[in-house]
Short mmCIF file of C-alpha atoms in Angstrom, two decimals:
data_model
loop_
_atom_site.label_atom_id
_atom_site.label_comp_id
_atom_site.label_asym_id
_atom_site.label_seq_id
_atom_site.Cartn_x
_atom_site.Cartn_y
_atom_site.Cartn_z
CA UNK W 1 10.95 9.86 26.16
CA UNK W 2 8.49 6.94 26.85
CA UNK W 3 8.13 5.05 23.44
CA UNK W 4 5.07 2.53 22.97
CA UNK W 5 4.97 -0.56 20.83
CA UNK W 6 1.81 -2.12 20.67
CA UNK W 7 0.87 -5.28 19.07
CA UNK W 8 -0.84 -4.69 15.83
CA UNK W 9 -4.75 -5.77 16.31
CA UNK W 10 -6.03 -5.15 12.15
CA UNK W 11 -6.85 -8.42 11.13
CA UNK W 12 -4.00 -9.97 9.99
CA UNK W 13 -1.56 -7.33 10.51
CA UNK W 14 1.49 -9.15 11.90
CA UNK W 15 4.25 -6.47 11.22
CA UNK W 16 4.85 -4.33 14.40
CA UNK W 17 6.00 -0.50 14.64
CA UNK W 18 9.61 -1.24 15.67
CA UNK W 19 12.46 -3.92 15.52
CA UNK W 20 14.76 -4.96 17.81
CA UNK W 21 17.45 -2.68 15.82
CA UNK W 22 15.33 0.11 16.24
CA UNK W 23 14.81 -0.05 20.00
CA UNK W 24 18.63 -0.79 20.33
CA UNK W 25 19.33 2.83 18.91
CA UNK W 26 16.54 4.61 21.21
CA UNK W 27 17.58 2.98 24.20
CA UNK W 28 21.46 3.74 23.36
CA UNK W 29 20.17 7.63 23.19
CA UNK W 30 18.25 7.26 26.78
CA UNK W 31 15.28 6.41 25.73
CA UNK W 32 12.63 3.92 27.09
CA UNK W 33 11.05 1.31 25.13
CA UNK W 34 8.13 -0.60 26.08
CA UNK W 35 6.85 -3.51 24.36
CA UNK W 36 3.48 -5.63 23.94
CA UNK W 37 4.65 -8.87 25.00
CA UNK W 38 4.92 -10.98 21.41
CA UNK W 39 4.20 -7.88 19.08
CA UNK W 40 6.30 -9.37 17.33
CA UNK W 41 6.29 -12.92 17.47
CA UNK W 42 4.38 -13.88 14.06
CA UNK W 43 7.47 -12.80 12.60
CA UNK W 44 10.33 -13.92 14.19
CA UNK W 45 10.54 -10.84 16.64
CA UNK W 46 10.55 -12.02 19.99
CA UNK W 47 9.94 -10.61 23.53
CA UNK W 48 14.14 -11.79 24.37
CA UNK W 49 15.10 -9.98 21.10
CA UNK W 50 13.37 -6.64 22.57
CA UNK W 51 14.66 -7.45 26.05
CA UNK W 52 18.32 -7.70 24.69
CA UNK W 53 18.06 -4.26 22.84
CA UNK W 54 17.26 -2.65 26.09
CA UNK W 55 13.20 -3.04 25.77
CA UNK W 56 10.71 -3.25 28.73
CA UNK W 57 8.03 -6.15 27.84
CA UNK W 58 4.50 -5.53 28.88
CA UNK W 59 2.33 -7.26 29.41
CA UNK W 60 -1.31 -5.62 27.14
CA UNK W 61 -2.07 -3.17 25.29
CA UNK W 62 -3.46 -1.19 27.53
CA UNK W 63 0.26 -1.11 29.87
CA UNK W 64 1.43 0.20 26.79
CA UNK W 65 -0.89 2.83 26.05
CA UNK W 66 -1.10 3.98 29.16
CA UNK W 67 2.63 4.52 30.12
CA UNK W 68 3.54 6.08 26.75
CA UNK W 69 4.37 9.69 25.71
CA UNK W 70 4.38 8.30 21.90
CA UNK W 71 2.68 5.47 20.40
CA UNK W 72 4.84 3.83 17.42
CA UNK W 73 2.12 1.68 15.11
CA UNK W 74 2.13 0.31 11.83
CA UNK W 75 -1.73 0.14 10.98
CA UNK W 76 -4.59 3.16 12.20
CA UNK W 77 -5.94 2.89 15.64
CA UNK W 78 -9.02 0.15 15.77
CA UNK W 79 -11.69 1.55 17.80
CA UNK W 80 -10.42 0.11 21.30
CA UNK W 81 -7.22 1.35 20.93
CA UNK W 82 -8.39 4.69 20.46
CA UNK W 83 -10.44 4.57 23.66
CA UNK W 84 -7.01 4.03 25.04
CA UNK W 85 -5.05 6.66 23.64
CA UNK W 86 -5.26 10.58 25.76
CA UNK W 87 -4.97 14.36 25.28
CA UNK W 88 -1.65 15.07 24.21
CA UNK W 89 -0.60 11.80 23.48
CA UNK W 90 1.62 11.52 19.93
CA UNK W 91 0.29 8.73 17.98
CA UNK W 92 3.39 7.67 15.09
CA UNK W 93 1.67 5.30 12.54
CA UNK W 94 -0.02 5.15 9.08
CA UNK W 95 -3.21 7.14 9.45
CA UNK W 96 -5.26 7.20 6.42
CA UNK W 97 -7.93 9.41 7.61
CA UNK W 98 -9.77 11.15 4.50
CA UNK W 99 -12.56 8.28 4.23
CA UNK W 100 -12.64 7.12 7.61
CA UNK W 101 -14.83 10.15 9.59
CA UNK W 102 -15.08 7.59 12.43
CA UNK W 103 -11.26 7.17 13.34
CA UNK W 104 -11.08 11.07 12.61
CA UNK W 105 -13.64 11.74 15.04
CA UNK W 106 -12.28 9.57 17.88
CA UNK W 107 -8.61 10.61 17.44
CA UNK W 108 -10.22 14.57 17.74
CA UNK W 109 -12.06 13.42 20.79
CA UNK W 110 -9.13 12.39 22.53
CA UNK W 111 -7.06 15.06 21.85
CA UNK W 112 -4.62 13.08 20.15
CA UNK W 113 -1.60 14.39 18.43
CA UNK W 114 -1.50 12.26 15.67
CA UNK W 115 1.04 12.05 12.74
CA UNK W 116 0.72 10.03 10.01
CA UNK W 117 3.18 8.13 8.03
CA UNK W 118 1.49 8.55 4.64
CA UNK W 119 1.72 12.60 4.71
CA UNK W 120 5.26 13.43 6.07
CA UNK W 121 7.29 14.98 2.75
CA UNK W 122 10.73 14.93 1.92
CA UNK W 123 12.84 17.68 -0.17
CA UNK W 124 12.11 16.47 -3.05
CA UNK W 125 8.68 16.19 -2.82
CA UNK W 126 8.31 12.54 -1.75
CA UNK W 127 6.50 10.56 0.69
CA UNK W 128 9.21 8.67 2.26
CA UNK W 129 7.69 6.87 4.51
CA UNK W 130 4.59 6.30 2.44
CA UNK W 131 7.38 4.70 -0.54
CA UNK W 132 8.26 1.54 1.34
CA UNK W 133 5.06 -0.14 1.86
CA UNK W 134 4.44 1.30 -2.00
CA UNK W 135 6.90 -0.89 -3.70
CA UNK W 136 5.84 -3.73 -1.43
CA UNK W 137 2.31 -3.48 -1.97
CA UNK W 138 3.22 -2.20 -5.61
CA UNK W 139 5.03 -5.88 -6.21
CA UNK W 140 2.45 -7.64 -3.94
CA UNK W 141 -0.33 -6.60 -6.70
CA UNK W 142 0.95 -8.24 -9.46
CA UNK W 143 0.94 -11.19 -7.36
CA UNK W 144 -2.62 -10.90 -6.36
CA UNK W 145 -4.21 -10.40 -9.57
CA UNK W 146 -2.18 -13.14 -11.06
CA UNK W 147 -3.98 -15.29 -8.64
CA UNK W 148 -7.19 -13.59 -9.01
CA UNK W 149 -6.85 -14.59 -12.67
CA UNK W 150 -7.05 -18.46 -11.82
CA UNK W 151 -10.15 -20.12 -12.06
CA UNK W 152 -10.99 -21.29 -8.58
CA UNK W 153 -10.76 -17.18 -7.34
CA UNK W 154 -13.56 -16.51 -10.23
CA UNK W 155 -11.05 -15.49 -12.81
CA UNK W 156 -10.78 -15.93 -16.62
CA UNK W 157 -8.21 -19.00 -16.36
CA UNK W 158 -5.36 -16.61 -17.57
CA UNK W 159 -1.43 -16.94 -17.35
CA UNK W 160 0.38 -13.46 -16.83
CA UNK W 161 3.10 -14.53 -18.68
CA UNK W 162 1.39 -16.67 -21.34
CA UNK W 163 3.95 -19.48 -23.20
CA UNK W 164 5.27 -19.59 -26.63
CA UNK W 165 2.58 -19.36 -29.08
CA UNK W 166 0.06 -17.55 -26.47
CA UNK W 167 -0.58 -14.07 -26.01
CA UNK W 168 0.55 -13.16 -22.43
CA UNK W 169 -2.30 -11.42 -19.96
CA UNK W 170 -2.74 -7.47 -20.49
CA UNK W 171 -1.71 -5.14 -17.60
CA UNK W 172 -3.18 -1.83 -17.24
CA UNK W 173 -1.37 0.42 -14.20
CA UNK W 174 -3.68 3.27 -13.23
CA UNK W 175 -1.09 5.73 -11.87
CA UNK W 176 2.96 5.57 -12.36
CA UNK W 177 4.19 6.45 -8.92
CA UNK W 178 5.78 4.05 -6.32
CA UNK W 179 3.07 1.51 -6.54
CA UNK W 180 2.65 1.44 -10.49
CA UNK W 181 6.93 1.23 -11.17
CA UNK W 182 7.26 -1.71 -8.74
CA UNK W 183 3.82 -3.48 -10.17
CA UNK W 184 5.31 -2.69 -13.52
CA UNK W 185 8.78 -4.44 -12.49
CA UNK W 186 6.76 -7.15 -11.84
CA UNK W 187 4.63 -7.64 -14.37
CA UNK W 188 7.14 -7.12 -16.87
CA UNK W 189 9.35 -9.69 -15.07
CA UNK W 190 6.48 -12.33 -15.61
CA UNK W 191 5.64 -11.46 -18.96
CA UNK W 192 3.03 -9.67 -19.52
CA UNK W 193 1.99 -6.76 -21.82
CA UNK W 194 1.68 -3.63 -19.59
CA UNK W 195 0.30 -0.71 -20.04
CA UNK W 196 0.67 2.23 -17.33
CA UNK W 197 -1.19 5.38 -17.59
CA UNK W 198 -0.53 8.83 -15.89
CA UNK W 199 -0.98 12.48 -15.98
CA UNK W 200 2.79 13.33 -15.35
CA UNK W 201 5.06 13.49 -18.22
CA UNK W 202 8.18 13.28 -15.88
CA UNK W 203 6.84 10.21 -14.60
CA UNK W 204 6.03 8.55 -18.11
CA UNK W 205 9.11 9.53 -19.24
CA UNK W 206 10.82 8.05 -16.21
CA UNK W 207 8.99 4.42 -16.89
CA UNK W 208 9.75 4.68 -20.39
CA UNK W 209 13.35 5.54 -20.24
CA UNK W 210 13.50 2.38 -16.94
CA UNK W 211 11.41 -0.21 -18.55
CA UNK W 212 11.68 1.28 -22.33
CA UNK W 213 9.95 -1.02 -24.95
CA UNK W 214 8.36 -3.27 -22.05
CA UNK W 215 5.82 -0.92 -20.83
CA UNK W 216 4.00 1.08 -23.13
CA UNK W 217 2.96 4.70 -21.24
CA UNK W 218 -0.08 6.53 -22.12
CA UNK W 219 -1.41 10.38 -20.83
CA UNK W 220 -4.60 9.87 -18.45
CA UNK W 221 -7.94 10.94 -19.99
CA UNK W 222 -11.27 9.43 -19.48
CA UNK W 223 -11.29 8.22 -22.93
CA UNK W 224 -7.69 6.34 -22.24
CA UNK W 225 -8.57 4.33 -19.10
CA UNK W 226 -12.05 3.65 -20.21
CA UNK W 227 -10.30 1.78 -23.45
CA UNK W 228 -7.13 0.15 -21.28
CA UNK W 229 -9.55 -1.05 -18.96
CA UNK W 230 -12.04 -2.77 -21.14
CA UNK W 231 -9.22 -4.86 -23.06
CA UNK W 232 -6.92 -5.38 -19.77
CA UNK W 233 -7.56 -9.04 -17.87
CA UNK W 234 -5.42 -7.15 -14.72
CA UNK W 235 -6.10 -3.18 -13.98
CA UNK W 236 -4.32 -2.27 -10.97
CA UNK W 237 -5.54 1.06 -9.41
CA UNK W 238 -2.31 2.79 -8.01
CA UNK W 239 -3.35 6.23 -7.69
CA UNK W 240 -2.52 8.93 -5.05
CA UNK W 241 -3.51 12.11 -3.79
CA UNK W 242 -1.55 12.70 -0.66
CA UNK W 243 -3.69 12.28 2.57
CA UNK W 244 -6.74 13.02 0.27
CA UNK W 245 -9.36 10.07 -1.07
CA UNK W 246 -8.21 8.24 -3.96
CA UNK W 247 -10.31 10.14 -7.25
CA UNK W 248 -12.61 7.59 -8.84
CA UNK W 249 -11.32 6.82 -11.89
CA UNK W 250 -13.09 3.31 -12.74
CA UNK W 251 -16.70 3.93 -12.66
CA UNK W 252 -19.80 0.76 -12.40
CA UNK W 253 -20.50 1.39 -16.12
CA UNK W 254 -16.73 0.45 -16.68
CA UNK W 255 -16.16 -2.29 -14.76
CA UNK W 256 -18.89 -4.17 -16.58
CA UNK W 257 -17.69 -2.88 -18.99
CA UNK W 258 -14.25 -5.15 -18.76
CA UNK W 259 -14.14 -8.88 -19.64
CA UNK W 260 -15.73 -11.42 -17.35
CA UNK W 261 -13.38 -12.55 -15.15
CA UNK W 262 -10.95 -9.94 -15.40
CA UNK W 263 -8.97 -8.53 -12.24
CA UNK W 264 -9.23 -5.28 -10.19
CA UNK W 265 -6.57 -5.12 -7.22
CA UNK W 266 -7.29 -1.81 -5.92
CA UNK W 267 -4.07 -0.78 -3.90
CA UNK W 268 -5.63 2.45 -3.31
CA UNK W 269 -8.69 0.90 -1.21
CA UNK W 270 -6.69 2.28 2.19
CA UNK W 271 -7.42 5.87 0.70
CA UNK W 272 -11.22 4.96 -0.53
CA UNK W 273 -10.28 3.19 -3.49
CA UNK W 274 -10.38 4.50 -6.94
CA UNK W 275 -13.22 1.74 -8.44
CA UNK W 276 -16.72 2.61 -7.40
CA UNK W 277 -16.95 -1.39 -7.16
CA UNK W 278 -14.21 -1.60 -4.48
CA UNK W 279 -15.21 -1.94 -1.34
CA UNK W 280 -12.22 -2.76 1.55
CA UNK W 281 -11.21 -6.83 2.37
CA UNK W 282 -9.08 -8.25 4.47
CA UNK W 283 -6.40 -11.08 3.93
CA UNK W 284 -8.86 -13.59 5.57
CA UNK W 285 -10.80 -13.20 2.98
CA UNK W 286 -9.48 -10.99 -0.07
CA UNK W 287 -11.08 -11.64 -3.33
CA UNK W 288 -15.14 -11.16 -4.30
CA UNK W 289 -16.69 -11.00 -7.33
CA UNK W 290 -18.62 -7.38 -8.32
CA UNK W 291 -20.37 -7.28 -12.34
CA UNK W 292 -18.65 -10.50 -13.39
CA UNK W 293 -14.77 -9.09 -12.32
CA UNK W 294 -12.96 -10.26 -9.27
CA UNK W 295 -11.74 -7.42 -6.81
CA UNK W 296 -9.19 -7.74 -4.30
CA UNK W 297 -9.24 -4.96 -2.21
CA UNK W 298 -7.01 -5.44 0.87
CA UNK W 299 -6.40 -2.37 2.86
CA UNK W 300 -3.16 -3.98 4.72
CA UNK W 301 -1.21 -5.73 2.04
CA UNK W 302 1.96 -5.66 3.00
CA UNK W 303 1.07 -7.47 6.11
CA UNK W 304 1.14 -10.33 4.76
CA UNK W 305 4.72 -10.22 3.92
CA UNK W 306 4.96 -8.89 7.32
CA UNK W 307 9.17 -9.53 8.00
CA UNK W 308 10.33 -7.99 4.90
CA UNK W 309 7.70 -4.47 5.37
CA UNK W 310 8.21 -4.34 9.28
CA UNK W 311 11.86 -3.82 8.59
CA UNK W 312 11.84 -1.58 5.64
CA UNK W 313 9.12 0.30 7.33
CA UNK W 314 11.64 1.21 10.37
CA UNK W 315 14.23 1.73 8.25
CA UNK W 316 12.81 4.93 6.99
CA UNK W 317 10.58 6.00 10.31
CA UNK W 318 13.44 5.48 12.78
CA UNK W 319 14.99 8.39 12.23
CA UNK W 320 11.77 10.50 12.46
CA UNK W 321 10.72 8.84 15.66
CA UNK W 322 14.63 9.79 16.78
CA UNK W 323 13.73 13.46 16.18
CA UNK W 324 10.20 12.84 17.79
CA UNK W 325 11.93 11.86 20.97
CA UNK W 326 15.31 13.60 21.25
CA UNK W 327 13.70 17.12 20.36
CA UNK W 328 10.37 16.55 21.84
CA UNK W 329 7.13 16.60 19.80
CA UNK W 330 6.79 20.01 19.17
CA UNK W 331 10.62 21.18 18.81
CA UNK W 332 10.51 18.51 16.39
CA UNK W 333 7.44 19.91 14.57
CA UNK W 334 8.60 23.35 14.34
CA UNK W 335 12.40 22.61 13.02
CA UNK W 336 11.04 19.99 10.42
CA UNK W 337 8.15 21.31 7.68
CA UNK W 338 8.78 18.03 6.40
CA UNK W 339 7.64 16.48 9.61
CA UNK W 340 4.92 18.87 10.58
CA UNK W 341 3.45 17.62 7.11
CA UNK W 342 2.60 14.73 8.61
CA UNK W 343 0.69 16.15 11.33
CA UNK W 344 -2.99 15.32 10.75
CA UNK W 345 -4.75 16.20 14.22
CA UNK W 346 -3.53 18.30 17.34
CA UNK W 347 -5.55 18.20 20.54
CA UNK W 348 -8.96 18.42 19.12
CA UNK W 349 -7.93 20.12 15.66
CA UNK W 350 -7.82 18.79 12.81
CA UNK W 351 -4.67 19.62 10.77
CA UNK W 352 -4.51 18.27 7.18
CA UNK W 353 -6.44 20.26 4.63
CA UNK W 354 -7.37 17.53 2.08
CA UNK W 355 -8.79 15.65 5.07
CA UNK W 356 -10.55 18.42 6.45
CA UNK W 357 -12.10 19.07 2.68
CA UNK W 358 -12.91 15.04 2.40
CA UNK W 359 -14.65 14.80 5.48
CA UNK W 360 -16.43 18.42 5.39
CA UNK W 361 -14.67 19.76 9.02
CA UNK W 362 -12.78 22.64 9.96
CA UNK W 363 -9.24 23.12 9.49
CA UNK W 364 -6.58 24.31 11.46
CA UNK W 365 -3.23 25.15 10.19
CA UNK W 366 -0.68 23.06 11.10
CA UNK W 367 2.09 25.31 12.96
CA UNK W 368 -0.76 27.36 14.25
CA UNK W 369 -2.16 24.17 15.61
CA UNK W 370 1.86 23.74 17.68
CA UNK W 371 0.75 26.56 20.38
CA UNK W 372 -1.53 24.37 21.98
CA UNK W 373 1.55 21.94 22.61
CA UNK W 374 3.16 22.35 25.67
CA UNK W 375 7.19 23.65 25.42
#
């Protein structure tokens, strides 16, 4: 198979969709690369360290998009590079689709076969490609709303970690998953009082028995984040519903609601976000101020620690995107459910239910969606 790697276009997305490593096992199996020429320069990941694993270097995006069977991306498609993507063309990257009708549209248009990152499953229930960029973005938060918290971003002048004889900054985790554990590690690694709240018992009980007297755990209700939120100077929103949008959990009324200058980092914002203040930023300009609270609402975040996510993010696609292109895209489909969870849109249909219900469109089962994929 003909394998794709274009350079990233978001703004300031500088990981790419495979490393050098990566290629070197494709091309071992028989398998052509091709490469946008400095995809990945920004981090260290140059056009002779694609050459040397067997890569061909191109010179555009548009060589690349036009001599590929699969695309391999990090980030969604930006509108021109879904103008050059074509019917029956397997698109590999994160997709995000339930809030954005726009991208969902165009990649229906073009009869793309798209599969995203964020929905493929594992065995036990996971999201393993999804978990990666989780505990980086997870860790990244902490990070961000500790700066957020400094005066010159619009924050109250607070120290996560306090010092002796000061109370440390309050943390409040919306959601316990892979984001809320590795902001938690965090936190609790600077200092601060943290507070996580979930509906799962399994995953309180996991927090508590990992972090024990250094996070405190409490059930989700209304009542619960309403009160967290209103005493915390950092609330992190770190909620998921796979491939769905993020349920709004901190309404307008609560966000003014919360001390002046307090933080919101809304790590859901790539699935809507789960503050009805949050509205999506970029890393050019991250942080604005909504009811006297400062928001940080990137929708790339790892990106900008774009080494250390490009590799863990191949780590756990490359063996999918070996499948993809030993087996063939629909072989691959049918003799992985796992995979075929992923698969979002098929040649004009769209094939994730929770997107379908977000966006109000019709929905066509996935493996029913496969016959319209040539053997």
């Amino acid at each position: 198979m003909r394998i794709g790697v274009p350079k990233e276009v978001k703004n300031h997305e500088y990981r790419v969709g495979m490393t050098p490593p990566g290629v070197l096992e494709l091309t071992r199996l028989g398998h052509e690369v091709l490469v946008e020429s400095n995809a990945g320069h920004a981090i260290g990941l140059d056009d002779p360290d694609y050459k040397a694993a067997g890569a061909r270097i191109l010179p555009d995006a548009a060589s690349v998009f036009a001599e590929a069977e699969m695309v391999v991306k990090v980030k969604e498609p930006q509108p021109a590079e879904i103008a050059m993507l074509r019917d029956g063309q397997v698109l590999f990257t994160y997709l995000h689709l339930a809030p954005d009708n726009a991208q969902t549209d165009g990649l229906l248009k073009q009869g793309v076969v798209g599969i995203a990152y964020e929905t493929v499953t594992d065995s036990g229930g996971g999201l393993p490609l999804l978990a990666p960029m989780s505990e980086v973005a997870g860790r990244m938060s902490v990070q961000a709303g500790a700066s957020g918290l400094e005066i010159e971003r619009g924050g109250r002048g607070v120290l996560l970690g306090g010092v002796p004889g000061v109370h440390p900054g309050k943390v409040v985790i919306i959601g316990g998953g892979s984001v809320g554990a590795n902001a938690a590690f965090v936190a609790t690694g600077m200092g601060a009082q943290v507070t996580v709240i979930d509906k799962s018992q399994r995953v309180m009980a996991a927090l508590d028995s990992r972090f024990q007297s250094l996070v405190t755990t409490l059930y989700s209700t209304t009542a619960t984040v309403e009160d967290e939120c209103a005493s915390a100077d950092l609330v992190i929103g770190a909620v998921l519903v796979p491939g769905a949008e993020a349920p709004r959990l901190v309404n307008r009324d609560l966000v003014r609601a919360m001390k002046r200058g307090s933080v919101i980092v809304d790590v859901a914002i790539d699935q809507g976000g789960c503050a009805e203040t949050s509205r999506p930023t970029t890393h050019a300009d991250p942080y604005y101020v909504e009811e006297g609270v400062v928001h940080y609402c990137v929708t790339n975040m790892p990106g900008a620690v774009a080494r250390t996510s490009t590799f863990a993010l191949n780590n756990a696609t490359l063996p999918f995107i070996v499948k993809l292109a030993g087996l063939g895209v629909k072989k691959a489909l049918e003799a992985d459910p796992h995979l075929l969870a992923g698969l979002n849109v098929c040649r004009g249909a769209l094939t994730h239910a929770a997107v379908a219900e977000a966006q109000g469109k019709a929905f066509t089962d996935a493996a029913k969606a496969l016959s319209a994929l040539p053997a």
